[in-house]
Coordinates of C-alpha atoms and ligand atoms in Angstrom, one line a residue:
M1 CA 0.0 0.0 0.0
A2 CA 1.5 3.3 -1.1
E3 CA 1.0 6.7 0.5
S4 CA -0.4 9.0 -2.2
N5 CA 0.8 12.6 -2.5
R6 CA -2.8 13.8 -1.6
T7 CA -3.9 14.7 1.9
A8 CA -7.4 15.1 3.2
S9 CA -8.1 17.9 5.7
F10 CA -11.1 18.9 7.6
T11 CA -11.9 21.5 10.3
L12 CA -13.6 20.6 13.5
D13 CA -14.3 23.4 16.1
G14 CA -12.0 25.7 14.2
K15 CA -9.1 23.3 14.4
S16 CA -7.8 21.8 11.2
H17 CA -6.8 18.1 10.9
E18 CA -4.9 16.4 8.1
L19 CA -5.4 12.8 7.2
P20 CA -3.0 10.8 5.0
V21 CA -4.4 9.3 1.8
L22 CA -3.4 5.9 0.6
S23 CA -3.2 4.7 -3.0
P24 CA -4.3 1.2 -4.0
T25 CA -3.1 -0.5 -7.2
E26 CA -6.7 -0.2 -8.5
G27 CA -9.7 1.7 -7.4
P28 CA -10.2 5.0 -5.5
D29 CA -7.8 6.4 -3.0
V30 CA -8.5 5.7 0.7
V31 CA -8.4 8.3 3.5
D32 CA -6.5 6.8 6.4
I33 CA -8.6 7.6 9.5
R34 CA -6.8 5.3 11.9
K35 CA -5.6 8.2 14.1
L36 CA -8.8 10.2 13.8
Y37 CA -10.2 9.4 17.2
S38 CA -6.9 9.9 19.1
N39 CA -6.2 13.2 17.3
A40 CA -9.7 14.7 16.9
D41 CA -11.8 12.8 19.5
V42 CA -14.5 11.9 16.9
F43 CA -15.6 8.7 15.3
T44 CA -16.8 8.2 11.7
Y45 CA -20.3 6.9 11.2
D46 CA -20.8 4.5 8.3
P47 CA -23.5 1.8 8.8
G48 CA -23.2 -1.0 6.2
F49 CA -19.6 0.1 5.5
T50 CA -20.6 1.9 2.3
S51 CA -17.6 4.2 2.4
T52 CA -15.2 2.2 4.7
A53 CA -12.3 -0.1 3.8
A54 CA -11.9 -2.4 6.7
C55 CA -8.7 -4.1 5.6
E56 CA -5.8 -4.2 3.1
S57 CA -6.1 -7.0 0.6
A58 CA -4.3 -8.2 -2.5
I59 CA -6.8 -11.0 -3.5
T60 CA -9.8 -9.6 -5.4
F61 CA -10.6 -6.3 -7.0
I62 CA -14.1 -5.1 -8.0
D63 CA -15.0 -1.9 -10.0
G64 CA -18.7 -1.9 -9.6
D65 CA -19.3 1.0 -12.0
E66 CA -17.4 -0.7 -14.8
G67 CA -18.5 -4.3 -14.0
V68 CA -14.9 -5.4 -13.4
L69 CA -14.0 -8.4 -11.2
L70 CA -10.4 -9.4 -11.0
H71 CA -8.8 -12.3 -9.0
R72 CA -5.2 -11.6 -8.4
G73 CA -5.4 -9.3 -11.4
Y74 CA -7.0 -11.8 -13.8
P75 CA -10.5 -10.9 -15.1
I76 CA -13.3 -13.3 -14.0
G77 CA -14.5 -13.8 -17.7
Q78 CA -11.0 -15.2 -18.7
L79 CA -10.8 -17.4 -15.6
A80 CA -14.4 -18.8 -16.2
E81 CA -13.6 -19.5 -19.8
K82 CA -10.0 -20.8 -19.7
S83 CA -9.3 -21.9 -16.2
H84 CA -11.1 -24.3 -13.8
Y85 CA -12.2 -24.1 -10.1
L86 CA -9.2 -25.8 -8.5
E87 CA -6.7 -23.7 -10.5
V88 CA -8.6 -20.6 -9.4
C89 CA -8.4 -21.9 -5.8
Y90 CA -4.6 -22.1 -6.1
L91 CA -4.5 -18.6 -7.6
L92 CA -6.6 -17.1 -4.8
L93 CA -4.7 -18.9 -2.1
Y94 CA -1.1 -18.4 -3.4
G95 CA -1.4 -15.3 -5.6
E96 CA -0.1 -16.7 -8.9
L97 CA -1.3 -19.2 -11.5
P98 CA 0.4 -22.5 -10.8
S99 CA 2.9 -24.4 -13.0
A100 CA 1.6 -27.7 -14.3
D101 CA 3.5 -29.6 -11.6
K102 CA 2.3 -27.3 -8.8
L103 CA -1.3 -27.6 -10.1
E104 CA -1.1 -31.4 -10.1
T105 CA 0.3 -31.5 -6.6
F106 CA -2.4 -29.1 -5.4
E107 CA -5.2 -31.1 -7.0
T108 CA -3.8 -34.4 -5.6
T109 CA -3.6 -32.9 -2.1
V110 CA -7.1 -31.5 -2.2
T111 CA -8.4 -34.8 -3.6
R112 CA -6.8 -36.8 -0.8
H113 CA -8.7 -34.8 1.8
T114 CA -12.2 -35.3 0.5
M115 CA -13.4 -38.0 3.0
I116 CA -14.7 -36.8 6.3
H117 CA -14.0 -38.4 9.7
E118 CA -16.2 -41.5 9.8
Q119 CA -17.6 -40.5 13.2
M120 CA -19.0 -37.3 11.6
H121 CA -21.6 -39.5 9.9
N122 CA -23.2 -40.0 13.3
F123 CA -23.1 -36.3 13.9
F124 CA -25.2 -35.8 10.7
R125 CA -27.7 -38.3 11.9
G126 CA -28.5 -36.1 14.9
F127 CA -30.2 -33.5 12.7
R128 CA -33.9 -33.7 11.7
R129 CA -34.4 -34.9 8.2
D130 CA -36.2 -31.7 7.2
A131 CA -33.5 -29.4 8.4
H132 CA -32.3 -26.9 5.8
P133 CA -29.0 -28.1 4.5
M134 CA -27.5 -24.7 5.4
A135 CA -28.4 -25.4 9.1
T136 CA -26.7 -28.7 8.8
M137 CA -23.6 -27.2 7.2
V138 CA -23.2 -24.4 9.8
G139 CA -23.3 -27.1 12.5
V140 CA -21.1 -29.7 10.8
V141 CA -18.4 -27.2 9.6
G142 CA -18.3 -25.7 13.1
A143 CA -18.0 -29.2 14.5
M144 CA -14.9 -29.9 12.3
S145 CA -12.9 -28.2 15.1
A146 CA -14.0 -31.0 17.3
F147 CA -12.8 -33.6 14.8
Y148 CA -9.6 -32.1 13.4
H149 CA -7.7 -30.9 16.5
D150 CA -4.4 -31.1 14.6
S151 CA -5.3 -28.2 12.4
T152 CA -6.8 -25.6 14.7
D153 CA -3.6 -23.8 15.9
I154 CA -3.7 -20.6 13.9
N155 CA -0.1 -19.7 14.9
D156 CA 1.3 -22.8 13.1
S157 CA 1.6 -22.2 9.4
W158 CA 1.5 -25.9 8.6
Q159 CA -1.7 -26.3 10.5
R160 CA -3.2 -23.3 8.7
E161 CA -2.3 -25.0 5.4
V162 CA -3.8 -28.4 6.4
A163 CA -7.0 -26.6 7.6
S164 CA -7.3 -24.9 4.2
F165 CA -7.0 -28.2 2.3
R166 CA -9.5 -29.9 4.6
L167 CA -12.1 -27.2 4.2
I168 CA -11.8 -26.9 0.4
A169 CA -11.8 -30.7 0.0
K170 CA -14.5 -31.6 2.5
M171 CA -17.0 -28.9 1.9
P172 CA -18.5 -30.7 -1.2
T173 CA -18.7 -33.9 0.8
I174 CA -20.5 -32.1 3.6
A175 CA -22.9 -30.3 1.3
A176 CA -23.7 -33.5 -0.6
M177 CA -24.2 -35.4 2.7
A178 CA -26.5 -32.7 4.0
Y179 CA -28.6 -33.2 0.8
K180 CA -28.6 -37.0 0.9
Y181 CA -29.6 -36.9 4.5
S182 CA -32.5 -34.5 3.8
I183 CA -33.9 -36.9 1.1
G184 CA -33.3 -40.1 3.1
Q185 CA -30.8 -41.6 0.7
P186 CA -27.5 -43.2 1.8
F187 CA -24.4 -41.0 1.9
I188 CA -22.1 -41.5 -1.2
Y189 CA -18.4 -41.5 -0.5
P190 CA -16.2 -39.2 -2.6
R191 CA -14.5 -40.7 -5.7
N192 CA -11.0 -39.5 -6.2
D193 CA -10.9 -40.6 -9.8
L194 CA -13.4 -37.8 -10.6
D195 CA -12.6 -34.1 -10.8
Y196 CA -13.9 -31.7 -8.1
A197 CA -17.2 -30.8 -9.8
A198 CA -17.9 -34.2 -11.2
N199 CA -17.3 -35.8 -7.8
F200 CA -19.7 -33.4 -6.2
L201 CA -22.4 -34.2 -8.8
N202 CA -21.8 -37.9 -8.2
M203 CA -22.1 -37.5 -4.4
C204 CA -25.4 -35.7 -4.9
F205 CA -27.0 -37.7 -7.6
S206 CA -25.7 -41.3 -7.6
V207 CA -27.1 -44.1 -5.5
P208 CA -25.3 -47.3 -4.5
S209 CA -27.8 -49.5 -6.5
E210 CA -27.3 -47.9 -9.9
R211 CA -24.6 -46.8 -12.2
Y212 CA -24.4 -43.0 -12.6
D213 CA -22.2 -41.3 -15.2
V214 CA -21.6 -37.6 -14.8
D215 CA -22.3 -35.6 -17.9
P216 CA -19.2 -33.7 -18.8
I217 CA -21.2 -30.6 -19.8
L218 CA -23.0 -30.6 -16.5
A219 CA -19.7 -31.0 -14.7
R220 CA -18.3 -28.1 -16.6
A221 CA -21.3 -25.9 -15.8
M222 CA -21.0 -27.0 -12.1
D223 CA -17.3 -26.1 -12.2
R224 CA -18.2 -22.7 -13.6
I225 CA -20.7 -22.0 -10.9
F226 CA -18.0 -22.8 -8.3
T227 CA -15.5 -20.6 -10.2
L228 CA -17.9 -17.6 -10.5
H229 CA -18.6 -17.7 -6.7
A230 CA -15.0 -18.4 -5.5
D231 CA -14.3 -15.0 -4.0
H232 CA -15.9 -11.5 -4.0
E233 CA -13.7 -9.2 -2.0
Q234 CA -15.0 -7.9 1.4
N235 CA -18.7 -9.0 1.1
A236 CA -20.8 -9.7 4.2
S237 CA -19.8 -13.3 4.7
T238 CA -16.1 -12.7 4.0
S239 CA -16.1 -9.7 6.4
T240 CA -17.8 -12.0 9.0
V241 CA -15.0 -14.6 8.6
R242 CA -12.4 -11.8 9.0
L243 CA -14.2 -10.5 12.1
A244 CA -14.5 -13.9 13.7
S245 CA -10.8 -14.7 12.9
S246 CA -9.6 -11.3 14.3
S247 CA -10.2 -12.7 17.8
G248 CA -8.0 -15.7 17.1
A249 CA -10.9 -18.2 16.6
N250 CA -10.0 -21.5 14.8
P251 CA -10.5 -21.8 11.0
F252 CA -13.5 -24.1 11.2
A253 CA -15.4 -21.8 13.6
C254 CA -14.6 -18.8 11.3
I255 CA -15.8 -20.6 8.2
A256 CA -19.0 -21.7 10.0
A257 CA -19.6 -18.0 10.9
G258 CA -19.2 -17.2 7.2
I259 CA -21.7 -19.9 6.2
A260 CA -24.2 -18.5 8.7
C261 CA -23.9 -15.0 7.2
L262 CA -24.1 -16.2 3.7
W263 CA -27.4 -17.9 4.4
G264 CA -29.4 -14.6 4.5
P265 CA -31.6 -13.8 1.5
A266 CA -29.9 -10.5 0.9
H267 CA -26.6 -12.4 0.3
G268 CA -26.1 -16.1 -0.6
G269 CA -29.8 -17.0 0.1
A270 CA -30.8 -14.8 -2.9
N271 CA -30.5 -17.7 -5.4
Q272 CA -33.1 -19.8 -3.5
A273 CA -35.2 -16.7 -2.9
C274 CA -35.0 -15.8 -6.6
L275 CA -36.2 -19.2 -7.8
E276 CA -39.0 -19.2 -5.2
M277 CA -40.0 -15.8 -6.4
L278 CA -40.1 -17.0 -10.1
R279 CA -42.3 -19.9 -9.1
Q280 CA -44.6 -17.5 -7.1
I281 CA -44.9 -15.3 -10.2
G282 CA -45.8 -18.5 -12.0
T283 CA -46.9 -17.1 -15.4
V284 CA -45.6 -14.4 -17.7
D285 CA -48.9 -12.4 -17.4
R286 CA -48.3 -11.8 -13.7
I287 CA -44.9 -10.1 -14.1
P288 CA -46.2 -6.5 -14.3
E289 CA -48.0 -7.1 -10.9
F290 CA -44.7 -8.1 -9.3
I291 CA -42.7 -5.4 -10.9
A292 CA -45.2 -2.9 -9.6
R293 CA -44.8 -4.4 -6.1
A294 CA -41.0 -4.1 -6.3
K295 CA -41.4 -0.4 -7.1
D296 CA -43.9 0.3 -4.4
K297 CA -42.2 2.0 -1.4
D298 CA -44.9 0.6 1.0
D299 CA -44.3 -3.0 -0.1
P300 CA -41.2 -4.7 1.3
F301 CA -41.1 -7.0 -1.8
R302 CA -37.9 -6.8 -3.9
L303 CA -37.0 -8.5 -7.1
M304 CA -34.7 -11.2 -5.8
G305 CA -31.6 -11.7 -8.0
F306 CA -31.7 -8.0 -8.9
G307 CA -29.4 -5.3 -7.6
H308 CA -26.0 -5.4 -5.9
R309 CA -24.2 -3.3 -3.3
V310 CA -21.2 -2.8 -5.5
Y311 CA -22.1 -3.5 -9.2
K312 CA -24.1 -0.6 -10.5
N313 CA -23.7 -1.3 -14.2
F314 CA -23.7 -5.0 -14.6
D315 CA -22.5 -8.1 -12.7
P316 CA -19.7 -9.6 -14.8
R317 CA -20.4 -13.0 -13.2
A318 CA -24.0 -12.8 -14.4
T319 CA -22.8 -12.4 -18.0
V320 CA -20.9 -15.7 -17.9
M321 CA -23.6 -17.4 -15.8
K322 CA -26.3 -16.5 -18.4
Q323 CA -24.2 -18.1 -21.1
S324 CA -23.9 -21.3 -19.0
A325 CA -27.6 -21.3 -18.3
D326 CA -28.3 -21.2 -22.0
E327 CA -25.9 -24.1 -22.6
V328 CA -27.2 -26.3 -19.8
L329 CA -30.8 -25.7 -20.7
E330 CA -30.2 -26.6 -24.3
L331 CA -28.3 -29.7 -23.3
L332 CA -31.1 -30.8 -21.0
G333 CA -33.8 -29.8 -23.6
I334 CA -35.8 -27.7 -21.2
E335 CA -35.9 -24.3 -22.9
D336 CA -39.7 -24.3 -22.5
N337 CA -39.6 -24.6 -18.7
P338 CA -42.3 -22.2 -17.3
T339 CA -39.9 -20.9 -14.6
L340 CA -37.3 -20.1 -17.2
Q341 CA -39.9 -18.3 -19.4
V342 CA -40.9 -16.1 -16.4
A343 CA -37.2 -15.5 -15.7
K344 CA -36.4 -14.4 -19.3
E345 CA -39.5 -12.1 -19.5
L346 CA -38.9 -10.7 -16.1
E347 CA -35.4 -9.8 -17.0
K348 CA -36.6 -8.1 -20.2
Q349 CA -39.4 -6.1 -18.6
A350 CA -37.3 -5.0 -15.5
L351 CA -34.4 -3.9 -17.7
A352 CA -36.8 -1.8 -19.8
D353 CA -38.4 -0.2 -16.8
P354 CA -37.0 3.3 -15.8
Y355 CA -37.2 2.5 -12.1
F356 CA -34.6 -0.3 -12.4
A357 CA -32.4 1.7 -14.8
E358 CA -32.4 4.8 -12.6
K359 CA -31.5 2.8 -9.5
K360 CA -28.9 0.8 -11.5
L361 CA -30.5 -2.5 -10.7
F362 CA -29.4 -5.3 -12.9
P363 CA -29.7 -9.1 -12.7
N364 CA -26.9 -10.4 -10.4
V365 CA -25.2 -13.8 -10.6
D366 CA -27.9 -15.4 -8.4
F367 CA -30.6 -14.6 -11.0
Y368 CA -29.1 -17.1 -13.4
S369 CA -27.3 -19.6 -11.0
G370 CA -30.6 -20.7 -9.6
I371 CA -32.0 -21.5 -13.0
I372 CA -29.0 -23.7 -13.9
L373 CA -29.1 -25.5 -10.5
E374 CA -32.7 -26.2 -10.8
A375 CA -32.2 -27.6 -14.3
M376 CA -29.5 -29.8 -13.0
G377 CA -31.9 -31.3 -10.5
F378 CA -31.0 -29.5 -7.3
P379 CA -33.8 -28.5 -5.0
T380 CA -33.8 -24.8 -4.1
S381 CA -32.6 -25.6 -0.6
M382 CA -29.3 -26.7 -2.0
F383 CA -28.6 -23.5 -3.9
T384 CA -27.0 -21.7 -0.9
P385 CA -25.0 -24.7 0.3
I386 CA -23.5 -24.8 -3.2
F387 CA -22.6 -21.1 -3.0
A388 CA -21.1 -21.8 0.4
L389 CA -18.9 -24.6 -0.8
S390 CA -17.7 -22.4 -3.8
R391 CA -17.0 -19.4 -1.6
T392 CA -15.0 -21.5 1.0
V393 CA -11.7 -20.9 -0.9
G394 CA -12.4 -17.1 -0.9
W395 CA -13.0 -17.1 2.8
I396 CA -9.9 -19.2 3.5
S397 CA -7.7 -17.0 1.2
Q398 CA -8.9 -13.9 3.0
W399 CA -8.5 -15.6 6.4
K400 CA -4.9 -16.6 5.6
E401 CA -4.1 -13.2 4.3
Q402 CA -5.5 -11.5 7.4
L403 CA -3.4 -13.8 9.7
S404 CA -0.2 -12.9 7.9
D405 CA -0.9 -9.2 8.1
P406 CA 1.3 -7.5 10.7
A407 CA -1.3 -4.8 11.2
L408 CA -3.9 -7.4 12.4
K409 CA -6.0 -6.1 15.2
I410 CA -9.2 -7.5 16.7
G411 CA -12.2 -6.1 14.8
R412 CA -14.0 -3.7 17.1
P413 CA -16.3 -1.2 15.4
R414 CA -17.5 1.8 17.4
Q415 CA -21.0 3.2 17.6
L416 CA -23.2 6.3 17.6
Y417 CA -24.9 5.7 20.9
T418 CA -28.5 7.0 21.0
G419 CA -29.7 5.3 24.2
A420 CA -30.5 6.8 27.6
A421 CA -27.8 9.1 29.1
Q422 CA -26.4 7.9 32.4
R423 CA -29.1 7.7 35.2
D424 CA -29.4 6.2 38.6
Y425 CA -30.9 2.8 39.4
V426 CA -34.5 3.0 40.8
D427 CA -35.6 0.4 43.4
V428 CA -38.4 -1.8 42.1
E429 CA -41.0 -0.5 44.6
N430 CA -40.4 3.1 43.4
R431 CA -40.9 2.4 39.6
Ligands
ACO1 N1 -35.9 -4.8 -6.2 C1 -36.5 -3.6 -6.0 N2 -35.9 -2.5 -5.6 C2 -34.6 -2.6 -5.2 C3 -33.9 -3.8 -5.2 C4 -34.6 -5.0 -5.8 N3 -34.0 -6.1 -5.9 N4 -32.7 -3.7 -4.8 C5 -32.5 -2.4 -4.4 N5 -33.7 -1.8 -4.6 C6 -34.0 -0.3 -4.4 C7 -34.2 0.0 -2.9 O1 -35.5 -0.1 -2.6 C8 -33.6 1.3 -2.8 O2 -34.6 2.2 -3.3 P1 -34.6 3.7 -2.6 O3 -33.3 4.4 -2.9 O4 -35.8 4.4 -3.3 O5 -34.9 3.5 -1.1 C9 -32.5 1.4 -3.8 O6 -32.8 0.4 -4.8 C10 -31.1 1.0 -3.2 O7 -31.2 -0.2 -2.5 P2 -30.3 -0.5 -1.2 O8 -31.0 -1.6 -0.4 O9 -30.0 0.7 -0.5 O10 -29.0 -1.0 -1.9 P3 -27.9 -1.9 -1.2 O11 -26.7 -1.7 -2.0 O12 -27.9 -1.7 0.2 O13 -28.5 -3.4 -1.5 C11 -28.9 -5.6 -2.2 C12 -28.0 -4.4 -2.3 C13 -29.0 -6.1 -0.8 C14 -28.2 -6.7 -3.0 C15 -30.3 -5.3 -2.8 O14 -30.2 -4.9 -4.2 C16 -31.3 -6.5 -2.7 O15 -31.9 -6.7 -1.7 N6 -31.4 -7.3 -3.8 C17 -32.2 -8.5 -3.8 C18 -31.4 -9.6 -3.1 C19 -30.3 -10.2 -4.0 O16 -30.5 -10.5 -5.1 N7 -29.1 -10.4 -3.3 C20 -28.0 -11.0 -4.0 C21 -26.8 -10.1 -4.0 S1 -25.5 -10.8 -4.9 C22 -24.8 -12.0 -3.9 O17 -24.9 -12.0 -2.7 C23 -24.1 -13.0 -4.7

């Protein structure tokens, strides 16, 4: 991080204060307010962190106005087209694209960690069958710290490395087991002869009694969904992981915190909420009614899968995802699906509506990912677990980066207190 030659100054009670300005490699300059409180005795107020950088990071860059998403400098479109998920995992974790040898070693290592401790199967069986798979995942991932004691010491770099491999490798197994448990089918063990995406599809859709061959086009589409969700800078769940980790919590607990945050419908839960909304709309003729509701200030309804905190032009992941959706639907021959017809028409009508244009609301990645996942045969309840398994590498990369940052401090935001001023306790008989 370089100091820029700019300074910011402001005057408070007639006294002038200067603040240093830092220059990132990409994006707007950042006013450094770390000494603001000690020098000027004021806090800043920024609910939702709309103007606040909470950390320094060299992993992912987003320019929301231009629709740019870079991982370690590489545009997401190029990675989605030319690379694959595990190579992107390596890139996010280590900062550079791997040589062929390094990639092979990395893939072998991840593949050798895909099984979970056998005793964890009993842990799964303690959940109700109708539990949401995200509820199961929060619990099981948090419980990994009870099963893998030899990778919970965050001060040991080797243990950090092993925890990273375990989380990336076991998350598909855990997500698939959560699914199988919810439908009453036997757990399917991982198969190390399959690639990461094909293995996940096999664990979700095969049964011991029948042969199941993974369609390579579906495996490619699955891999793309993983790749497009791999990391996204300091979003809510990543910031949650960083905040949990800032106290020194173990990696499994931190990632469980990230999963919990991702679950919400304003974040990773949007793909499930979007599909449910499309089904609720049901037929193309009802679209105007729902668009009108989304625009009505007195109605809390929002078009799920539309809008983004950072992208105010287009979501570059949505562009690739849309293309994948077309390929998958063509392959599966379900272009006439009613949900899909509603989705296509809703996209058209919303984009032509001045309300959405003025507020810069465009379909985000979740608008299309749900359509693909449904076509592949996943129930809506599995959409967010799939997002969680894809994002695990992003969370871990950011967690590792944070732990190696010499400026690491426990995250402790301040507040604008609006409660009662100090007052004296009143005995109960006098209230
Ligand atoms: N439908 C209708 N109106 C919307 C929508 C929407 N989907 N999204 C935002 N708006 C409107 C708001 O009502 C608000 O209007 P106002 O200025 O008149 O009050 C304005 O647009 C700005 O909205 P904010 O909520 O302030 O924007 P913010 O950046 O905080 O929210 C968010 C971003 C949460 C993603 C929001 O657009 C939303 O709720 N979208 C639907 C959920 C969704 O798809 N989430 C997935 C995000 S992508 C991801 O996690 C992978």
